[in-house]
XYZ file of N, CA and C in Angstrom:
519
model
N -51.415 -1.170 -31.646
C -50.919 -1.457 -32.972
C -51.001 -0.188 -33.800
N -49.830 0.172 -34.328
C -49.806 1.287 -35.264
C -50.348 0.935 -36.636
N -50.857 1.882 -37.368
C -51.414 1.737 -38.715
C -50.622 2.478 -39.684
N -50.156 1.917 -40.762
C -49.419 2.616 -41.771
C -50.373 3.448 -42.591
N -50.080 4.766 -42.792
C -50.837 5.597 -43.626
C -49.917 6.212 -44.661
N -50.269 5.989 -45.988
C -49.554 6.511 -47.091
C -50.450 7.584 -47.659
N -49.884 8.824 -47.832
C -50.672 9.899 -48.428
C -50.057 10.382 -49.742
N -50.919 10.668 -50.694
C -50.503 11.258 -51.961
C -50.887 12.680 -52.068
N -50.303 13.401 -52.992
C -50.689 14.763 -53.314
C -50.136 15.112 -54.621
N -49.832 16.484 -54.793
C -49.383 16.939 -56.109
C -48.185 17.838 -55.893
N -47.257 17.825 -56.749
C -46.138 18.703 -56.689
C -46.576 20.001 -57.378
N -45.646 20.971 -57.500
C -45.981 22.409 -57.964
C -46.354 22.282 -59.454
N -46.020 21.209 -60.176
C -46.403 21.124 -61.614
C -47.721 20.315 -61.775
N -48.180 19.781 -60.617
C -49.477 19.083 -60.724
C -49.320 17.534 -60.800
N -48.033 17.043 -60.850
C -47.714 15.681 -60.906
C -48.012 14.969 -59.610
N -48.544 13.781 -59.687
C -48.909 12.957 -58.470
C -47.551 12.580 -57.812
N -47.578 12.763 -56.467
C -46.378 12.375 -55.633
C -46.821 11.761 -54.335
N -45.939 10.917 -53.755
C -46.108 10.441 -52.390
C -45.704 11.549 -51.465
N -46.512 11.939 -50.576
C -46.336 13.026 -49.635
C -45.763 12.524 -48.266
N -46.322 11.416 -47.846
C -45.902 10.839 -46.531
C -46.206 9.346 -46.510
N -45.460 8.699 -45.700
C -45.599 7.260 -45.457
C -45.194 7.083 -44.019
N -46.149 6.987 -43.120
C -45.859 6.984 -41.662
C -46.783 6.115 -40.923
N -46.286 5.774 -39.724
C -47.190 4.957 -38.756
C -48.035 5.947 -37.946
N -49.315 5.534 -37.815
C -50.191 6.344 -36.935
C -50.541 5.524 -35.710
N -50.180 6.026 -34.553
C -50.382 5.293 -33.308
C -51.822 5.459 -32.831
N -52.370 4.547 -32.196
C -53.673 4.671 -31.620
C -53.730 5.761 -30.468
N -54.837 6.394 -30.346
C -54.995 7.381 -29.191
C -54.861 6.538 -27.950
N -54.237 7.072 -26.920
C -54.025 6.276 -25.696
C -55.226 5.816 -24.931
N -56.203 6.671 -24.879
C -57.378 6.408 -24.053
C -58.402 5.535 -24.775
N -58.749 5.945 -25.992
C -59.809 5.248 -26.731
C -59.277 4.188 -27.714
N -58.036 4.233 -28.080
C -57.507 3.268 -29.094
C -57.872 3.650 -30.510
N -58.570 4.743 -30.723
C -58.947 5.193 -32.036
C -57.700 5.597 -32.869
N -57.711 5.251 -34.175
C -56.724 5.792 -35.126
C -57.343 6.849 -35.941
N -57.041 8.058 -35.676
C -57.606 9.178 -36.487
C -56.732 9.360 -37.668
N -57.106 8.836 -38.822
C -56.233 8.673 -39.941
C -56.244 9.919 -40.872
N -57.478 10.531 -41.095
C -57.562 11.654 -41.997
C -58.883 12.307 -41.830
N -59.036 13.473 -42.136
C -60.363 14.193 -42.143
C -60.216 15.615 -42.571
N -61.401 16.110 -42.912
C -61.455 17.536 -43.292
C -62.817 18.048 -42.879
N -62.946 19.371 -42.767
C -64.226 19.953 -42.338
C -64.974 20.573 -43.585
N -64.349 20.410 -44.759
C -65.012 21.006 -45.953
C -64.618 20.076 -47.140
N -65.311 20.235 -48.233
C -65.026 19.492 -49.436
C -63.603 19.734 -49.957
N -62.789 18.757 -50.190
C -61.412 18.987 -50.700
C -61.430 19.591 -52.087
N -60.407 20.320 -52.417
C -60.155 20.809 -53.748
C -58.762 20.398 -54.216
N -58.674 19.823 -55.496
C -57.448 19.340 -55.999
C -57.116 20.149 -57.290
N -55.833 20.190 -57.646
C -54.701 19.559 -56.972
C -54.381 20.290 -55.679
N -53.810 19.501 -54.770
C -53.313 20.029 -53.503
C -51.966 19.347 -53.127
N -51.309 19.889 -52.071
C -50.051 19.415 -51.740
C -50.109 18.122 -50.831
N -51.275 17.622 -50.576
C -51.434 16.378 -49.801
C -51.260 16.565 -48.301
N -51.199 17.794 -47.884
C -51.159 18.084 -46.408
C -52.404 17.774 -45.712
N -52.386 17.527 -44.446
C -53.690 17.228 -43.737
C -54.662 18.394 -43.764
N -55.872 18.142 -44.183
C -56.903 19.232 -44.154
C -57.251 19.610 -42.670
N -57.682 20.827 -42.542
C -58.097 21.288 -41.267
C -59.357 20.569 -40.783
N -59.345 20.062 -39.511
C -60.438 19.518 -38.912
C -60.245 19.443 -37.460
N -61.316 19.600 -36.610
C -61.178 19.722 -35.135
C -61.911 18.660 -34.466
N -63.205 18.582 -34.610
C -64.074 17.686 -33.845
C -63.872 16.205 -34.316
N -64.215 15.220 -33.468
C -64.128 13.854 -33.872
C -65.040 13.583 -35.003
N -66.341 14.073 -34.924
C -67.303 13.821 -36.009
C -67.304 15.066 -36.916
N -67.474 14.842 -38.231
C -67.414 15.908 -39.195
C -68.687 16.766 -39.337
N -68.594 17.989 -39.699
C -69.692 18.846 -39.941
C -70.289 18.454 -41.329
N -71.406 19.029 -41.695
C -71.981 18.864 -43.081
C -70.894 19.315 -44.001
N -70.586 18.511 -44.985
C -69.555 18.700 -45.974
C -68.202 18.242 -45.582
N -68.047 17.765 -44.310
C -66.742 17.257 -43.820
C -66.767 15.725 -43.845
N -65.594 15.212 -43.510
C -65.421 13.691 -43.610
C -64.375 13.335 -42.588
N -64.400 12.075 -42.188
C -63.385 11.545 -41.312
C -63.034 10.099 -41.799
N -61.864 9.690 -41.645
C -61.369 8.281 -41.953
C -60.642 7.872 -40.665
N -61.062 6.686 -40.182
C -60.416 6.252 -38.896
C -60.516 4.722 -38.805
N -59.809 4.224 -37.762
C -60.046 2.841 -37.352
C -60.341 2.830 -35.916
N -61.165 1.801 -35.478
C -61.341 1.656 -34.062
C -61.358 0.208 -33.727
N -61.053 -0.008 -32.343
C -61.060 -1.379 -31.881
C -62.022 -1.505 -30.761
N -62.550 -2.728 -30.582
C -63.534 -2.997 -29.472
C -62.955 -4.205 -28.749
N -62.476 -4.028 -27.533
C -62.019 -5.163 -26.769
C -63.123 -6.062 -26.391
N -62.885 -7.339 -26.126
C -63.900 -8.310 -25.739
C -64.476 -7.803 -24.384
N -65.786 -8.084 -24.208
C -66.424 -7.657 -22.936
C -65.714 -8.308 -21.797
N -65.590 -7.551 -20.725
C -64.967 -8.009 -19.483
C -63.495 -8.093 -19.514
N -62.853 -7.586 -20.553
C -61.426 -7.574 -20.680
C -60.893 -6.181 -20.499
N -59.789 -5.941 -19.891
C -59.185 -4.642 -19.758
C -59.240 -3.876 -21.061
N -59.748 -2.628 -21.138
C -59.822 -1.887 -22.326
C -61.169 -1.962 -22.986
N -62.110 -2.834 -22.455
C -63.378 -2.886 -23.035
C -64.244 -1.688 -22.784
N -63.868 -0.974 -21.750
C -64.563 0.329 -21.455
C -63.580 1.393 -21.339
N -63.943 2.593 -21.694
C -63.039 3.770 -21.501
C -62.947 4.038 -19.948
N -61.738 4.097 -19.527
C -61.464 4.258 -18.031
C -62.012 5.561 -17.538
N -63.064 5.483 -16.699
C -63.693 6.708 -16.187
C -62.720 7.514 -15.366
N -61.681 6.840 -14.731
C -60.728 7.487 -13.896
C -59.801 8.407 -14.717
N -59.734 8.073 -16.043
C -58.933 8.924 -16.881
C -59.515 10.354 -17.087
N -60.789 10.334 -16.747
C -61.413 11.682 -16.812
C -62.035 12.161 -18.135
N -63.113 12.843 -18.008
C -63.800 13.268 -19.184
C -62.923 14.302 -19.955
N -62.113 15.120 -19.300
C -61.257 15.971 -20.021
C -60.326 15.271 -20.953
N -59.716 14.185 -20.485
C -58.881 13.392 -21.364
C -59.557 12.838 -22.533
N -60.773 12.374 -22.369
C -61.571 11.841 -23.504
C -61.930 12.983 -24.475
N -62.287 14.076 -23.877
C -62.578 15.198 -24.826
C -61.373 15.757 -25.592
N -60.226 15.722 -24.994
C -59.035 16.125 -25.678
C -58.656 15.112 -26.790
N -58.933 13.828 -26.544
C -58.576 12.817 -27.562
C -59.592 12.718 -28.689
N -60.842 12.862 -28.401
C -61.906 12.774 -29.324
C -62.843 13.963 -29.217
N -62.446 15.116 -29.648
C -63.240 16.335 -29.347
C -64.630 16.232 -29.813
N -65.610 16.550 -28.990
C -67.055 16.477 -29.309
C -67.706 15.213 -29.195
N -66.965 14.099 -28.980
C -67.567 12.776 -28.900
C -68.704 12.706 -27.786
N -68.284 13.273 -26.645
C -69.201 13.098 -25.479
C -70.587 13.683 -25.716
N -70.686 14.723 -26.521
C -72.005 15.409 -26.711
C -72.973 14.486 -27.421
N -72.461 13.457 -28.088
C -73.371 12.500 -28.795
C -73.762 11.280 -27.942
N -73.053 11.104 -26.831
C -73.305 9.880 -26.033
C -74.560 10.086 -25.185
N -75.331 8.989 -25.071
C -76.489 8.944 -24.168
C -76.003 8.569 -22.788
N -75.871 9.408 -21.876
C -75.298 9.128 -20.586
C -76.200 8.225 -19.732
N -77.493 8.107 -20.107
C -78.367 7.231 -19.356
C -78.330 5.827 -19.877
N -77.651 5.564 -20.926
C -77.571 4.265 -21.641
C -76.230 4.095 -22.164
N -75.173 3.714 -21.391
C -73.818 3.656 -21.733
C -73.525 3.025 -23.136
N -72.762 3.790 -23.877
C -72.375 3.350 -25.247
C -73.330 3.742 -26.374
N -74.527 3.980 -25.951
C -75.591 4.300 -26.983
C -75.375 5.702 -27.446
N -75.391 5.952 -28.737
C -75.210 7.312 -29.277
C -75.825 7.419 -30.620
N -76.139 8.649 -31.016
C -76.632 9.081 -32.320
C -75.751 10.169 -32.885
N -75.290 10.101 -34.105
C -74.536 11.172 -34.679
C -75.200 11.699 -35.969
N -74.752 12.922 -36.293
C -75.265 13.549 -37.503
C -74.290 13.287 -38.658
N -74.162 11.981 -38.903
C -73.211 11.479 -39.923
C -73.781 10.254 -40.585
N -73.254 9.979 -41.834
C -73.501 8.687 -42.383
C -72.155 7.964 -42.284
N -72.113 6.833 -41.753
C -70.934 6.055 -41.475
C -70.850 4.825 -42.361
N -69.660 4.601 -42.931
C -69.431 3.394 -43.736
C -68.331 2.628 -43.019
N -68.731 1.454 -42.499
C -67.795 0.659 -41.684
C -67.474 -0.683 -42.390
N -66.205 -1.113 -42.179
C -65.727 -2.440 -42.693
C -65.090 -3.145 -41.554
N -65.594 -4.410 -41.245
C -64.987 -5.123 -40.160
C -63.665 -5.757 -40.742
N -62.574 -5.517 -40.052
C -61.263 -5.959 -40.452
C -60.939 -7.347 -39.764
N -61.269 -7.408 -38.450
C -61.058 -8.695 -37.739
C -62.007 -8.720 -36.508
N -62.222 -9.965 -35.970
C -63.131 -10.141 -34.827
C -64.583 -10.162 -35.248
N -65.448 -10.256 -34.215
C -66.867 -10.317 -34.448
C -67.597 -9.305 -33.605
N -67.582 -8.035 -33.998
C -68.307 -6.984 -33.251
C -69.799 -7.185 -33.406
N -70.580 -6.661 -32.427
C -72.029 -6.669 -32.396
C -72.476 -5.251 -32.476
N -73.338 -4.945 -33.467
C -73.998 -3.677 -33.616
C -75.369 -3.741 -33.020
N -75.704 -2.848 -32.023
C -77.026 -2.951 -31.425
C -77.692 -1.583 -31.736
N -79.027 -1.682 -32.163
C -79.832 -0.490 -32.391
C -80.661 -0.113 -31.143
N -81.336 1.045 -31.177
C -81.972 1.487 -29.983
C -83.176 0.579 -29.561
N -83.724 -0.221 -30.393
C -84.864 -1.127 -29.968
C -84.272 -2.440 -29.517
N -82.987 -2.624 -29.391
C -82.386 -3.912 -28.906
C -82.024 -4.885 -30.040
N -82.469 -4.557 -31.285
C -82.102 -5.347 -32.427
C -80.539 -5.401 -32.534
N -79.996 -6.563 -32.817
C -78.549 -6.696 -32.942
C -78.186 -7.548 -34.179
N -76.950 -7.248 -34.669
C -76.456 -8.031 -35.726
C -74.984 -8.291 -35.359
N -74.480 -9.567 -35.529
C -73.146 -9.899 -35.285
C -72.452 -9.906 -36.660
N -71.307 -9.116 -36.709
C -70.585 -8.924 -37.979
C -69.315 -9.844 -37.952
N -68.785 -10.052 -39.138
C -67.619 -10.895 -39.253
C -66.599 -10.080 -40.255
N -65.356 -10.533 -40.292
C -64.393 -9.854 -41.120
C -64.974 -9.785 -42.567
N -64.883 -8.645 -43.199
C -65.368 -8.379 -44.568
C -66.709 -7.865 -44.606
N -67.447 -7.970 -43.491
C -68.818 -7.396 -43.478
C -68.730 -5.890 -43.515
N -69.820 -5.275 -44.005
C -69.823 -3.812 -44.000
C -71.140 -3.357 -43.487
N -71.112 -2.096 -43.037
C -72.299 -1.473 -42.413
C -72.412 -0.002 -43.048
N -73.618 0.327 -43.404
C -73.971 1.684 -43.803
C -74.858 2.158 -42.760
N -74.352 3.104 -41.902
C -75.187 3.594 -40.762
C -75.656 4.974 -41.012
N -76.949 5.117 -41.192
C -77.607 6.397 -41.584
C -78.049 7.139 -40.396
N -77.171 7.673 -39.549
C -77.542 8.499 -38.389
C -78.419 7.840 -37.360
N -78.255 6.459 -37.277
C -79.120 5.756 -36.298
C -78.536 5.709 -34.947
N -79.381 5.633 -33.916
C -78.941 5.445 -32.508
C -78.475 4.022 -32.398
N -77.239 3.920 -31.845
C -76.601 2.482 -31.756
C -75.471 2.438 -30.732
N -75.029 1.278 -30.510
C -73.821 1.043 -29.743
C -73.080 -0.142 -30.254
N -71.773 -0.211 -30.066
C -71.003 -1.289 -30.470
C -70.601 -2.093 -29.213
N -70.400 -3.416 -29.363
C -69.867 -4.225 -28.293
C -69.168 -5.403 -28.928
N -68.434 -6.179 -28.167
C -67.737 -7.320 -28.689
C -67.921 -8.475 -27.757
N -68.746 -9.397 -28.127
C -68.991 -10.594 -27.285
C -68.077 -11.690 -27.576
N -67.116 -11.504 -28.563
C -66.093 -12.517 -28.889
C -65.003 -12.628 -27.920
N -63.983 -13.336 -28.221
C -62.813 -13.417 -27.251
C -61.570 -12.865 -27.812
N -61.643 -12.188 -28.965
C -60.499 -11.433 -29.486
C -60.998 -10.002 -29.816
N -60.002 -9.124 -29.933
C -60.318 -7.755 -30.308
C -60.993 -7.680 -31.664
N -62.023 -6.808 -31.766
C -62.645 -6.459 -33.057
C -62.038 -5.221 -33.606
N -61.671 -5.147 -34.873
C -61.153 -3.947 -35.444
C -62.015 -3.580 -36.661
N -62.319 -2.258 -36.811
C -63.123 -1.793 -37.866
C -62.528 -0.569 -38.472
N -62.715 -0.341 -39.762
C -62.295 0.871 -40.406
C -63.667 1.620 -40.672
N -63.597 2.928 -40.597
C -64.832 3.743 -40.771
C -64.520 4.997 -41.560
N -65.420 5.319 -42.487
C -65.415 6.630 -43.176
C -66.749 7.287 -42.827
N -66.555 8.491 -42.260
C -67.801 9.185 -41.842
C -67.966 10.589 -42.677
N -69.238 10.725 -43.119
C -69.547 11.978 -43.799
C -70.542 12.803 -42.978
N -70.312 14.072 -42.842
C -71.170 14.951 -42.135
C -72.562 15.022 -42.801
N -73.640 14.994 -41.941
C -74.965 15.013 -42.496
C -75.927 15.879 -41.610
N -77.064 16.168 -42.154
C -78.093 16.907 -41.380
C -78.887 15.804 -40.690
N -79.276 16.032 -39.423
C -80.051 15.090 -38.615
C -81.018 15.837 -37.726
N -82.282 15.738 -38.003
C -83.246 16.548 -37.266
C -83.214 16.279 -35.731
N -82.811 15.086 -35.326
C -82.814 14.667 -33.889
C -81.504 14.916 -33.206
N -80.545 15.487 -33.894
C -79.216 15.749 -33.303
C -79.004 17.255 -33.335
N -78.993 17.889 -32.173
C -78.824 19.345 -32.121
C -77.456 19.798 -32.486
């Protein structure tokens, strides 16, 4: 499913203008919609062009705006296809693998604060001690650099929007 992204900016006189209105396709391997991001604090007025950013997760002072989907467990697409290779995953979501706990699939800790909104479905957020919460459309999560994993025990795809801000985290090198 493509996501419509409307972007505003400023013209040469400083007037607010629509810069773009386009569909953003999901990444083929992960299904992530990388909607916007920057590696430093924005300065305005600007032309509304995409800020420079490289890694999937932002550095301190950086930000990311995205959507992601979680397929129901046991359904095609519920896991990233290992046959697609780590190089493909790294190309699609640069730096993501360094945060993953390879001894506990799906579990990861990031040096970000994440603000998530459930758009549809019933995703489950699990923390490192096994505590879980089932979320529903309209529910929100503020995730403060905690070790966690997402899963979907429902029978339909779960979709979430996320805004991530880079942070300092003593446990993340």
